[in-house]
mmCIF file of C-alpha atoms in Angstrom:
data_model
loop_
_atom_site.group_PDB
_atom_site.id
_atom_site.type_symbol
_atom_site.label_atom_id
_atom_site.label_comp_id
_atom_site.label_asym_id
_atom_site.label_seq_id
_atom_site.Cartn_x
_atom_site.Cartn_y
_atom_site.Cartn_z
ATOM 1 C CA MET A 1 -78.066 -56.894 112.964
ATOM 2 C CA VAL A 2 -80.790 -54.520 112.094
ATOM 3 C CA ASP A 3 -79.765 -50.705 111.973
ATOM 4 C CA ARG A 4 -82.481 -48.560 110.903
ATOM 5 C CA ASN A 5 -80.358 -45.515 111.021
ATOM 6 C CA ARG A 6 -78.332 -46.085 108.710
ATOM 7 C CA TYR A 7 -79.494 -44.689 105.590
ATOM 8 C CA ARG A 8 -81.519 -41.383 105.454
ATOM 9 C CA CYS A 9 -83.246 -40.676 102.395
ATOM 10 C CA ALA A 10 -83.991 -37.439 101.556
ATOM 11 C CA LEU A 11 -84.661 -37.535 97.742
ATOM 12 C CA LEU A 12 -86.250 -40.884 96.158
ATOM 13 C CA ALA A 13 -84.025 -42.959 93.914
ATOM 14 C CA ALA A 14 -85.629 -42.903 90.670
ATOM 15 C CA THR A 15 -85.649 -46.716 89.043
ATOM 16 C CA LEU A 16 -85.994 -48.499 85.747
ATOM 17 C CA LEU A 17 -89.380 -49.332 85.871
ATOM 18 C CA LEU A 18 -90.943 -46.455 87.103
ATOM 19 C CA SER A 19 -89.252 -44.136 84.507
ATOM 20 C CA ALA A 20 -90.432 -46.463 81.547
ATOM 21 C CA PRO A 21 -94.219 -47.664 82.177
ATOM 22 C CA ALA A 22 -96.221 -45.027 82.654
ATOM 23 C CA LEU A 23 -95.153 -43.922 79.093
ATOM 24 C CA ALA A 24 -97.261 -40.779 79.913
ATOM 25 C CA ASP A 25 -96.686 -38.546 83.040
ATOM 26 C CA PRO A 26 -94.647 -41.266 84.341
ATOM 27 C CA PRO A 27 -93.256 -40.830 87.983
ATOM 28 C CA ALA A 28 -89.877 -39.145 88.594
ATOM 29 C CA ALA A 29 -87.566 -38.903 91.150
ATOM 30 C CA ALA A 30 -88.681 -35.782 93.400
ATOM 31 C CA PRO A 31 -88.171 -34.974 97.338
ATOM 32 C CA ILE A 32 -90.349 -37.047 99.529
ATOM 33 C CA ALA A 33 -92.242 -33.780 100.766
ATOM 34 C CA ALA A 34 -93.321 -33.802 97.273
ATOM 35 C CA ALA A 35 -95.023 -36.980 97.450
ATOM 36 C CA GLY A 36 -98.267 -35.288 98.609
ATOM 37 C CA PRO A 37 -97.768 -36.324 101.836
ATOM 38 C CA ASP A 38 -94.712 -35.304 104.169
ATOM 39 C CA LEU A 39 -93.394 -38.621 104.559
ATOM 40 C CA GLN A 40 -89.385 -37.411 105.333
ATOM 41 C CA SER A 41 -90.237 -37.354 109.578
ATOM 42 C CA VAL A 42 -91.751 -40.483 109.243
ATOM 43 C CA LEU A 43 -89.782 -42.552 106.692
ATOM 44 C CA GLN A 44 -86.810 -44.964 108.211
ATOM 45 C CA ASP A 45 -83.896 -46.689 106.699
ATOM 46 C CA GLY A 46 -82.173 -49.953 107.632
ATOM 47 C CA ASP A 47 -81.091 -53.432 107.048
ATOM 48 C CA VAL A 48 -81.094 -57.135 108.293
ATOM 49 C CA ASP A 49 -77.965 -58.767 107.700
ATOM 50 C CA LEU A 50 -78.392 -62.455 107.678
ATOM 51 C CA SER A 51 -74.977 -64.855 107.682
ATOM 52 C CA GLU A 52 -76.165 -67.147 105.579
ATOM 53 C CA PHE A 53 -79.368 -67.774 103.819
ATOM 54 C CA ALA A 54 -80.306 -71.341 101.858
ATOM 55 C CA LEU A 55 -82.293 -70.770 98.558
ATOM 56 C CA ARG A 56 -84.467 -73.528 97.579
ATOM 57 C CA ASN A 57 -82.047 -75.011 94.890
ATOM 58 C CA GLY A 58 -79.625 -75.678 97.256
ATOM 59 C CA GLU A 59 -77.254 -72.899 96.192
ATOM 60 C CA HIS A 60 -76.584 -70.537 99.479
ATOM 61 C CA LEU A 61 -76.131 -66.672 99.925
ATOM 62 C CA SER A 62 -73.748 -66.022 102.155
ATOM 63 C CA PRO A 63 -74.034 -63.316 103.665
ATOM 64 C CA LEU A 64 -77.240 -61.605 102.520
ATOM 65 C CA ARG A 65 -78.216 -58.066 103.129
ATOM 66 C CA LEU A 66 -81.869 -57.283 102.888
ATOM 67 C CA HIS A 67 -82.562 -53.716 102.929
ATOM 68 C CA TYR A 68 -85.960 -51.618 103.808
ATOM 69 C CA SER A 69 -87.734 -48.618 104.436
ATOM 70 C CA THR A 70 -90.246 -47.877 107.091
ATOM 71 C CA LEU A 71 -93.032 -45.598 107.250
ATOM 72 C CA GLY A 72 -94.471 -45.077 110.657
ATOM 73 C CA THR A 73 -94.381 -46.146 114.389
ATOM 74 C CA PRO A 74 -94.388 -49.970 115.900
ATOM 75 C CA GLN A 75 -97.407 -50.107 118.051
ATOM 76 C CA ARG A 76 -97.443 -52.587 120.447
ATOM 77 C CA ASP A 77 -99.654 -54.738 122.313
ATOM 78 C CA ALA A 78 -99.502 -55.700 126.156
ATOM 79 C CA ALA A 79 -97.157 -58.769 125.449
ATOM 80 C CA GLY A 80 -94.899 -56.490 123.349
ATOM 81 C CA LYS A 81 -95.924 -57.371 120.342
ATOM 82 C CA ILE A 82 -95.836 -55.651 116.928
ATOM 83 C CA THR A 83 -99.501 -55.278 116.052
ATOM 84 C CA ASN A 84 -99.684 -52.616 112.885
ATOM 85 C CA ALA A 85 -97.726 -53.690 110.420
ATOM 86 C CA VAL A 86 -98.321 -53.599 106.675
ATOM 87 C CA LEU A 87 -96.289 -55.014 104.023
ATOM 88 C CA LEU A 88 -96.024 -53.625 100.627
ATOM 89 C CA LEU A 89 -93.763 -55.302 97.769
ATOM 90 C CA HIS A 90 -92.737 -53.984 94.891
ATOM 91 C CA ALA A 91 -92.716 -54.488 91.165
ATOM 92 C CA THR A 92 -89.954 -55.843 88.676
ATOM 93 C CA THR A 93 -86.951 -53.495 88.844
ATOM 94 C CA GLY A 94 -88.012 -51.682 91.553
ATOM 95 C CA THR A 95 -87.359 -50.947 94.876
ATOM 96 C CA GLY A 96 -89.440 -50.741 98.180
ATOM 97 C CA LYS A 97 -89.221 -46.736 97.503
ATOM 98 C CA THR A 98 -91.340 -47.802 94.351
ATOM 99 C CA PHE A 99 -94.134 -46.700 96.815
ATOM 100 C CA LEU A 100 -92.994 -43.084 97.515
ATOM 101 C CA VAL A 101 -93.321 -41.916 94.206
ATOM 102 C CA PRO A 102 -96.039 -39.156 94.187
ATOM 103 C CA THR A 103 -98.577 -41.206 92.145
ATOM 104 C CA ILE A 104 -98.446 -43.946 94.719
ATOM 105 C CA ALA A 105 -97.672 -41.838 98.093
ATOM 106 C CA GLN A 106 -100.442 -39.394 97.421
ATOM 107 C CA HIS A 107 -103.234 -41.706 97.964
ATOM 108 C CA LEU A 108 -102.150 -43.647 100.506
ATOM 109 C CA PHE A 109 -99.736 -41.734 103.048
ATOM 110 C CA GLY A 110 -101.596 -38.815 104.036
ATOM 111 C CA PRO A 111 -103.584 -38.202 106.982
ATOM 112 C CA GLY A 112 -107.022 -40.125 107.120
ATOM 113 C CA GLN A 113 -105.619 -42.129 103.828
ATOM 114 C CA PRO A 114 -105.693 -45.654 103.736
ATOM 115 C CA LEU A 115 -101.890 -46.256 105.073
ATOM 116 C CA ASP A 116 -101.541 -43.100 107.262
ATOM 117 C CA PRO A 117 -98.210 -43.729 109.197
ATOM 118 C CA LYS A 118 -100.211 -42.226 112.568
ATOM 119 C CA LEU A 119 -102.007 -45.293 112.336
ATOM 120 C CA TYR A 120 -99.448 -48.395 110.566
ATOM 121 C CA TYR A 121 -96.318 -49.142 110.596
ATOM 122 C CA VAL A 122 -95.520 -49.793 106.738
ATOM 123 C CA ILE A 123 -92.600 -51.606 105.640
ATOM 124 C CA LEU A 124 -90.966 -51.397 102.012
ATOM 125 C CA PRO A 125 -88.240 -53.959 101.483
ATOM 126 C CA ASP A 126 -85.906 -54.190 98.603
ATOM 127 C CA GLY A 127 -86.205 -57.477 97.301
ATOM 128 C CA ILE A 128 -82.626 -59.872 96.388
ATOM 129 C CA GLY A 129 -81.521 -58.784 93.618
ATOM 130 C CA PHE A 130 -82.933 -55.165 93.711
ATOM 131 C CA GLY A 131 -82.103 -51.342 95.996
ATOM 132 C CA GLY A 132 -80.028 -51.934 98.651
ATOM 133 C CA SER A 133 -80.110 -55.669 99.021
ATOM 134 C CA THR A 134 -77.379 -57.912 98.041
ATOM 135 C CA LYS A 135 -77.642 -58.456 94.012
ATOM 136 C CA PRO A 136 -75.553 -59.572 91.292
ATOM 137 C CA SER A 137 -74.151 -56.308 90.197
ATOM 138 C CA ASP A 138 -72.696 -56.022 93.849
ATOM 139 C CA GLY A 139 -69.648 -57.990 92.101
ATOM 140 C CA LEU A 140 -70.560 -61.813 92.045
ATOM 141 C CA HIS A 141 -72.679 -61.098 88.549
ATOM 142 C CA GLY A 142 -72.704 -64.542 86.393
ATOM 143 C CA ARG A 143 -71.882 -66.135 89.629
ATOM 144 C CA PHE A 144 -74.090 -65.380 92.226
ATOM 145 C CA PRO A 145 -76.814 -67.941 93.166
ATOM 146 C CA HIS A 146 -80.814 -68.083 91.161
ATOM 147 C CA TYR A 147 -83.222 -67.086 93.366
ATOM 148 C CA GLY A 148 -86.817 -67.218 92.553
ATOM 149 C CA TYR A 149 -90.173 -65.777 93.974
ATOM 150 C CA ARG A 150 -90.004 -68.488 96.987
ATOM 151 C CA ASP A 151 -86.905 -67.338 97.648
ATOM 152 C CA GLN A 152 -87.800 -63.622 98.361
ATOM 153 C CA VAL A 153 -90.924 -64.559 100.651
ATOM 154 C CA GLU A 154 -88.862 -66.733 102.603
ATOM 155 C CA ALA A 155 -85.898 -63.834 102.589
ATOM 156 C CA GLN A 156 -88.768 -61.319 103.747
ATOM 157 C CA HIS A 157 -90.113 -63.561 106.450
ATOM 158 C CA ALA A 158 -86.600 -63.738 107.858
ATOM 159 C CA MET A 159 -86.027 -59.803 107.883
ATOM 160 C CA LEU A 160 -89.458 -59.463 109.720
ATOM 161 C CA GLN A 161 -88.421 -62.040 112.016
ATOM 162 C CA ALA A 162 -85.574 -60.483 112.393
ATOM 163 C CA MET A 163 -87.017 -56.473 112.731
ATOM 164 C CA GLY A 164 -89.186 -58.244 115.941
ATOM 165 C CA ILE A 165 -92.716 -58.792 113.633
ATOM 166 C CA ASP A 166 -94.342 -62.181 113.384
ATOM 167 C CA HIS A 167 -97.828 -61.284 112.440
ATOM 168 C CA LEU A 168 -99.097 -58.750 109.954
ATOM 169 C CA LYS A 169 -102.149 -56.518 109.474
ATOM 170 C CA LEU A 170 -101.393 -56.360 105.540
ATOM 171 C CA VAL A 171 -99.768 -58.137 102.849
ATOM 172 C CA ALA A 172 -100.296 -55.929 99.613
ATOM 173 C CA GLY A 173 -98.073 -55.957 96.692
ATOM 174 C CA ILE A 174 -98.031 -54.690 92.803
ATOM 175 C CA SER A 175 -97.196 -57.175 89.475
ATOM 176 C CA GLN A 176 -94.166 -59.257 91.024
ATOM 177 C CA GLY A 177 -94.859 -57.563 94.230
ATOM 178 C CA GLY A 178 -98.404 -59.301 94.076
ATOM 179 C CA MET A 179 -97.121 -62.490 93.047
ATOM 180 C CA GLN A 180 -94.991 -62.432 95.943
ATOM 181 C CA ALA A 181 -97.931 -61.951 98.525
ATOM 182 C CA TRP A 182 -99.719 -64.827 96.765
ATOM 183 C CA LEU A 183 -96.817 -66.548 98.059
ATOM 184 C CA TRP A 184 -96.934 -65.159 101.415
ATOM 185 C CA ALA A 185 -100.297 -66.632 101.893
ATOM 186 C CA GLU A 186 -99.446 -69.784 101.151
ATOM 187 C CA GLN A 187 -96.060 -70.247 102.498
ATOM 188 C CA PHE A 188 -96.806 -68.211 106.145
ATOM 189 C CA PRO A 189 -100.892 -68.403 105.720
ATOM 190 C CA ASP A 190 -101.047 -67.323 109.247
ATOM 191 C CA ALA A 191 -98.807 -64.921 109.449
ATOM 192 C CA MET A 192 -100.957 -61.972 108.722
ATOM 193 C CA ASP A 193 -104.643 -60.587 108.892
ATOM 194 C CA GLY A 194 -105.313 -59.706 105.077
ATOM 195 C CA VAL A 195 -103.880 -60.351 101.736
ATOM 196 C CA MET A 196 -104.087 -58.172 98.631
ATOM 197 C CA PRO A 197 -102.391 -59.033 95.712
ATOM 198 C CA ILE A 198 -102.361 -55.884 92.662
ATOM 199 C CA ALA A 199 -102.194 -56.869 89.078
ATOM 200 C CA CYS A 200 -101.123 -60.221 88.721
ATOM 201 C CA MET A 201 -102.655 -63.872 88.040
ATOM 202 C CA PRO A 202 -102.161 -66.938 90.009
ATOM 203 C CA MET A 203 -100.739 -69.266 87.673
ATOM 204 C CA GLN A 204 -97.612 -70.023 86.468
ATOM 205 C CA ILE A 205 -95.716 -67.208 84.452
ATOM 206 C CA SER A 206 -96.629 -68.859 80.947
ATOM 207 C CA GLY A 207 -97.645 -67.894 77.310
ATOM 208 C CA ARG A 208 -97.711 -64.058 75.885
ATOM 209 C CA ASN A 209 -96.432 -63.456 79.861
ATOM 210 C CA LEU A 210 -93.541 -65.063 79.322
ATOM 211 C CA MET A 211 -92.557 -65.149 75.929
ATOM 212 C CA TRP A 212 -92.028 -61.653 76.367
ATOM 213 C CA ARG A 213 -89.668 -62.125 79.449
ATOM 214 C CA GLN A 214 -87.660 -64.717 77.279
ATOM 215 C CA ILE A 215 -87.094 -62.102 74.734
ATOM 216 C CA VAL A 216 -85.481 -59.842 77.312
ATOM 217 C CA ALA A 217 -83.739 -62.835 78.775
ATOM 218 C CA ASP A 218 -82.171 -63.806 75.431
ATOM 219 C CA ALA A 219 -81.515 -60.488 74.711
ATOM 220 C CA VAL A 220 -79.159 -59.646 77.227
ATOM 221 C CA ARG A 221 -77.547 -63.135 76.998
ATOM 222 C CA SER A 222 -77.023 -62.591 73.110
ATOM 223 C CA ASP A 223 -75.439 -59.078 73.990
ATOM 224 C CA PRO A 224 -72.347 -58.626 72.191
ATOM 225 C CA LYS A 225 -70.715 -57.411 76.083
ATOM 226 C CA TRP A 226 -72.370 -60.199 78.030
ATOM 227 C CA ASN A 227 -69.722 -62.666 78.427
ATOM 228 C CA GLY A 228 -70.753 -65.313 80.295
ATOM 229 C CA GLY A 229 -71.534 -62.615 82.806
ATOM 230 C CA GLU A 230 -68.335 -61.523 83.367
ATOM 231 C CA TYR A 231 -68.644 -58.408 82.037
ATOM 232 C CA ASP A 232 -66.770 -55.058 82.448
ATOM 233 C CA ARG A 233 -68.236 -53.131 84.331
ATOM 234 C CA ALA A 234 -66.301 -50.153 82.895
ATOM 235 C CA ASP A 235 -67.929 -50.681 79.626
ATOM 236 C CA PRO A 236 -71.213 -53.137 80.347
ATOM 237 C CA PRO A 237 -73.657 -54.157 77.983
ATOM 238 C CA THR A 238 -76.180 -51.774 76.523
ATOM 239 C CA ALA A 239 -77.216 -53.708 73.597
ATOM 240 C CA TRP A 240 -80.027 -55.621 74.925
ATOM 241 C CA THR A 241 -81.317 -52.550 76.193
ATOM 242 C CA ARG A 242 -83.201 -51.478 73.071
ATOM 243 C CA SER A 243 -85.191 -54.987 72.596
ATOM 244 C CA ALA A 244 -86.346 -54.873 77.006
ATOM 245 C CA ALA A 245 -87.345 -51.391 76.826
ATOM 246 C CA LEU A 246 -89.534 -51.772 73.651
ATOM 247 C CA MET A 247 -90.772 -55.462 74.884
ATOM 248 C CA PHE A 248 -91.300 -53.637 77.754
ATOM 249 C CA ALA A 249 -93.518 -50.670 77.126
ATOM 250 C CA LEU A 250 -95.465 -52.879 74.612
ATOM 251 C CA MET A 251 -96.151 -55.117 77.307
ATOM 252 C CA VAL A 252 -97.154 -52.649 80.486
ATOM 253 C CA SER A 253 -98.598 -49.416 78.910
ATOM 254 C CA THR A 254 -101.847 -49.183 76.483
ATOM 255 C CA PRO A 255 -102.532 -48.900 72.653
ATOM 256 C CA GLU A 256 -104.085 -45.516 73.222
ATOM 257 C CA ARG A 257 -100.969 -44.003 75.503
ATOM 258 C CA LEU A 258 -98.337 -45.738 72.582
ATOM 259 C CA GLN A 259 -100.210 -43.712 69.872
ATOM 260 C CA THR A 260 -99.896 -40.473 71.960
ATOM 261 C CA ALA A 261 -96.052 -40.611 72.865
ATOM 262 C CA GLY A 262 -95.871 -41.486 68.938
ATOM 263 C CA PRO A 263 -98.672 -40.501 66.570
ATOM 264 C CA ASP A 264 -95.995 -40.283 63.489
ATOM 265 C CA ARG A 265 -93.079 -42.464 62.660
ATOM 266 C CA ALA A 266 -90.410 -39.987 63.231
ATOM 267 C CA LYS A 267 -92.350 -39.521 66.526
ATOM 268 C CA THR A 268 -92.554 -43.164 67.485
ATOM 269 C CA LEU A 269 -88.488 -43.875 66.757
ATOM 270 C CA ALA A 270 -87.532 -41.141 68.791
ATOM 271 C CA TYR A 271 -89.699 -42.020 71.703
ATOM 272 C CA GLU A 272 -87.477 -45.894 71.198
ATOM 273 C CA ASN A 273 -84.800 -44.112 71.568
ATOM 274 C CA GLU A 274 -85.893 -42.239 74.251
ATOM 275 C CA LEU A 275 -86.815 -45.689 75.933
ATOM 276 C CA SER A 276 -83.825 -47.581 75.624
ATOM 277 C CA ALA A 277 -81.909 -44.498 77.232
ATOM 278 C CA GLN A 278 -83.847 -44.976 79.784
ATOM 279 C CA TYR A 279 -83.110 -48.506 80.173
ATOM 280 C CA ARG A 280 -79.172 -48.203 79.798
ATOM 281 C CA GLY A 281 -78.223 -47.323 83.653
ATOM 282 C CA ARG A 282 -79.877 -50.871 84.178
ATOM 283 C CA ASP A 283 -77.420 -53.034 85.471
ATOM 284 C CA ALA A 284 -78.026 -56.406 82.588
ATOM 285 C CA GLY A 285 -77.049 -59.586 85.344
ATOM 286 C CA ASP A 286 -79.498 -57.628 88.011
ATOM 287 C CA ALA A 287 -81.921 -57.275 85.367
ATOM 288 C CA LEU A 288 -81.289 -61.360 84.375
ATOM 289 C CA TYR A 289 -82.240 -62.956 87.179
ATOM 290 C CA ASP A 290 -84.827 -60.572 88.025
ATOM 291 C CA TYR A 291 -86.622 -61.805 85.315
ATOM 292 C CA GLU A 292 -85.850 -65.277 85.318
ATOM 293 C CA SER A 293 -86.366 -65.236 89.481
ATOM 294 C CA SER A 294 -90.242 -65.669 87.889
ATOM 295 C CA ALA A 295 -89.614 -69.375 86.995
ATOM 296 C CA ASP A 296 -90.895 -70.659 90.469
ATOM 297 C CA TYR A 297 -93.393 -68.919 90.672
ATOM 298 C CA ASP A 298 -96.757 -70.975 90.587
ATOM 299 C CA PRO A 299 -99.179 -70.636 93.693
ATOM 300 C CA ALA A 300 -101.876 -72.978 92.070
ATOM 301 C CA PRO A 301 -101.276 -76.032 93.458
ATOM 302 C CA GLU A 302 -101.429 -74.695 97.150
ATOM 303 C CA VAL A 303 -104.215 -71.961 96.731
ATOM 304 C CA ALA A 304 -106.242 -74.640 99.686
ATOM 305 C CA ARG A 305 -103.286 -73.341 102.275
ATOM 306 C CA ILE A 306 -104.710 -69.613 102.204
ATOM 307 C CA LYS A 307 -106.343 -68.806 104.971
ATOM 308 C CA ALA A 308 -106.492 -64.854 105.177
ATOM 309 C CA PRO A 309 -109.183 -63.046 103.645
ATOM 310 C CA MET A 310 -107.873 -62.014 100.019
ATOM 311 C CA LEU A 311 -108.880 -59.018 97.713
ATOM 312 C CA ALA A 312 -107.643 -59.343 94.556
ATOM 313 C CA ILE A 313 -107.267 -56.503 91.723
ATOM 314 C CA ASN A 314 -106.622 -56.112 88.427
ATOM 315 C CA PHE A 315 -107.220 -53.979 85.427
ATOM 316 C CA ALA A 316 -109.385 -54.795 82.398
ATOM 317 C CA ASP A 317 -106.888 -53.183 80.222
ATOM 318 C CA ASP A 318 -103.430 -54.767 81.247
ATOM 319 C CA GLN A 319 -101.823 -56.569 78.805
ATOM 320 C CA VAL A 320 -99.376 -58.403 81.053
ATOM 321 C CA ASN A 321 -102.669 -59.925 83.038
ATOM 322 C CA PRO A 322 -105.131 -59.781 80.291
ATOM 323 C CA ALA A 323 -108.279 -59.659 81.789
ATOM 324 C CA GLN A 324 -110.020 -62.487 79.133
ATOM 325 C CA LEU A 325 -107.830 -65.186 81.106
ATOM 326 C CA PRO A 326 -110.234 -66.049 84.178
ATOM 327 C CA VAL A 327 -108.047 -68.074 86.079
ATOM 328 C CA ALA A 328 -107.478 -65.009 89.144
ATOM 329 C CA ARG A 329 -111.724 -64.774 89.271
ATOM 330 C CA GLU A 330 -111.825 -68.866 89.520
ATOM 331 C CA THR A 331 -109.248 -68.828 91.852
ATOM 332 C CA ILE A 332 -110.552 -66.298 93.702
ATOM 333 C CA ALA A 333 -113.900 -67.794 93.871
ATOM 334 C CA SER A 334 -112.737 -71.179 95.424
ATOM 335 C CA LEU A 335 -111.053 -68.887 98.273
ATOM 336 C CA PRO A 336 -113.146 -69.009 101.629
ATOM 337 C CA SER A 337 -112.990 -65.432 102.057
ATOM 338 C CA GLY A 338 -111.832 -64.104 98.577
ATOM 339 C CA HIS A 339 -113.098 -61.420 96.980
ATOM 340 C CA PHE A 340 -112.264 -60.414 93.153
ATOM 341 C CA VAL A 341 -112.257 -56.438 91.456
ATOM 342 C CA LEU A 342 -111.574 -56.006 87.896
ATOM 343 C CA LEU A 343 -110.943 -52.179 87.741
ATOM 344 C CA PRO A 344 -111.492 -50.304 84.238
ATOM 345 C CA GLY A 345 -107.688 -49.268 84.422
ATOM 346 C CA GLY A 346 -107.120 -46.743 81.987
ATOM 347 C CA TRP A 347 -103.309 -47.506 82.371
ATOM 348 C CA GLY A 348 -102.541 -50.894 81.563
ATOM 349 C CA HIS A 349 -100.328 -52.289 83.691
ATOM 350 C CA ALA A 350 -98.956 -49.366 84.629
ATOM 351 C CA GLY A 351 -102.133 -48.541 86.996
ATOM 352 C CA ILE A 352 -99.886 -50.058 89.697
ATOM 353 C CA TYR A 353 -98.453 -47.187 89.430
ATOM 354 C CA HIS A 354 -101.584 -45.126 89.792
ATOM 355 C CA ALA A 355 -102.840 -45.823 93.341
ATOM 356 C CA GLU A 356 -105.888 -43.488 92.611
ATOM 357 C CA LEU A 357 -107.271 -46.435 91.029
ATOM 358 C CA TRP A 358 -106.570 -48.597 93.656
ATOM 359 C CA ALA A 359 -106.620 -47.145 97.040
ATOM 360 C CA ASP A 360 -109.911 -46.866 98.233
ATOM 361 C CA GLN A 361 -110.062 -50.351 97.711
ATOM 362 C CA LEU A 362 -107.180 -51.212 99.856
ATOM 363 C CA GLY A 363 -108.834 -48.832 102.529
ATOM 364 C CA THR A 364 -111.937 -50.363 102.253
ATOM 365 C CA PHE A 365 -110.596 -54.043 102.757
ATOM 366 C CA LEU A 366 -107.975 -53.123 105.130
ATOM 367 C CA GLY A 367 -110.598 -51.427 107.256
ATOM 368 C CA SER A 368 -112.789 -54.612 106.911
ATOM 369 C CA LEU A 369 -109.925 -57.248 108.742
ATOM 370 C CA THR A 370 -110.199 -58.063 112.410
ATOM 371 C CA SER A 371 -107.042 -58.938 113.852
ATOM 372 C CA GLN A 372 -106.362 -62.557 115.122
ATOM 373 C CA ASP A 373 -106.994 -61.265 118.860
ATOM 374 C CA GLY A 374 -110.778 -59.810 117.591
ATOM 375 C CA SER A 375 -109.997 -56.747 117.643
ATOM 376 C CA ALA A 376 -110.711 -54.339 114.804
ATOM 377 C CA THR A 377 -108.590 -52.639 112.142
ATOM 378 C CA PRO A 378 -107.486 -49.198 113.141
ATOM 379 C CA LYS A 379 -109.586 -46.984 110.242
ATOM 380 C CA SER A 380 -108.625 -44.242 108.818
ATOM 381 C CA ALA A 381 -111.068 -41.871 106.993
ATOM 382 C CA ALA A 382 -110.332 -43.922 104.207
ATOM 383 C CA ALA A 383 -111.849 -47.150 105.561
ATOM 384 C CA GLY A 384 -115.222 -48.133 104.411
ATOM 385 C CA LYS A 385 -115.322 -45.044 101.613
#
């Protein structure tokens, strides 16, 4: 069942990932009107309820609720099919409304900008385990089925089908969402005109990227109040949050920004406490499932299935996806219609929240795409820059 008017959001929800990663001038919760363009009039929220959803490991979610937000209005062709849908996929610990924080929205959704809601129907889903979608903290906790990135993509596809959308102009995502965009291109190669993964690599989570995630997962499981996932919601685990906060900061920021935040010992220790406090509102079970859901991610064996044009963007100062590793550039070069851009960055991995770095690239790429029926993509003022 789709209920697109069940929720109306007057304020942006501040997610943990939005407050932690930038480490200087972090995106904060703010009225939508303050995000740059006036989005309140074109923002809607809804749910798709699936009576049963089978995970790849054989477990089931019964039922599965998938929450989403949208900007804009669907446009239809003569056959009644929606022609202007764009899917944006959020990062680890985020929600679909991640894209509505000012540092993103003010560069994407204004008049004449790359994803002007007057031209595009933008869909912002909450993944399984996030936001308004079904998640461990809803009640199952440690008994919640273990989902992966491929399950996320299949659930997103099922959600779109329930919404009456069978083709997308663009699938784009940031960090975790970028990895899911790679999987979209493989699992549903005819479902989109273009794919744009931002700040990720087409390879298994391994090396340093796996090590820091394991540190966070181990911190959750070793928390004295974890109790195998059956913790007391009135007195939840919080000791894990310090390790998580510090590891996250080390990975997503840059040495320069961390030094600015902590220029001496006392200020560094105070800043550590500040970061830890930001994490204490995060549910331990939701976080653990989130971090471990990347275990099934590995697009490398099936990249030959990709048909749609792809633009992959990484940042030169990203510690999560270091530029020294050539896998993104080499994989993109093997695709029939792929292009790789390494941007200078300035924010490390947290550049995903600073769309001024990549909005022009998105607009140019989107403007270059041709629909399945051969028609050109509607061009905003930003397209072709």
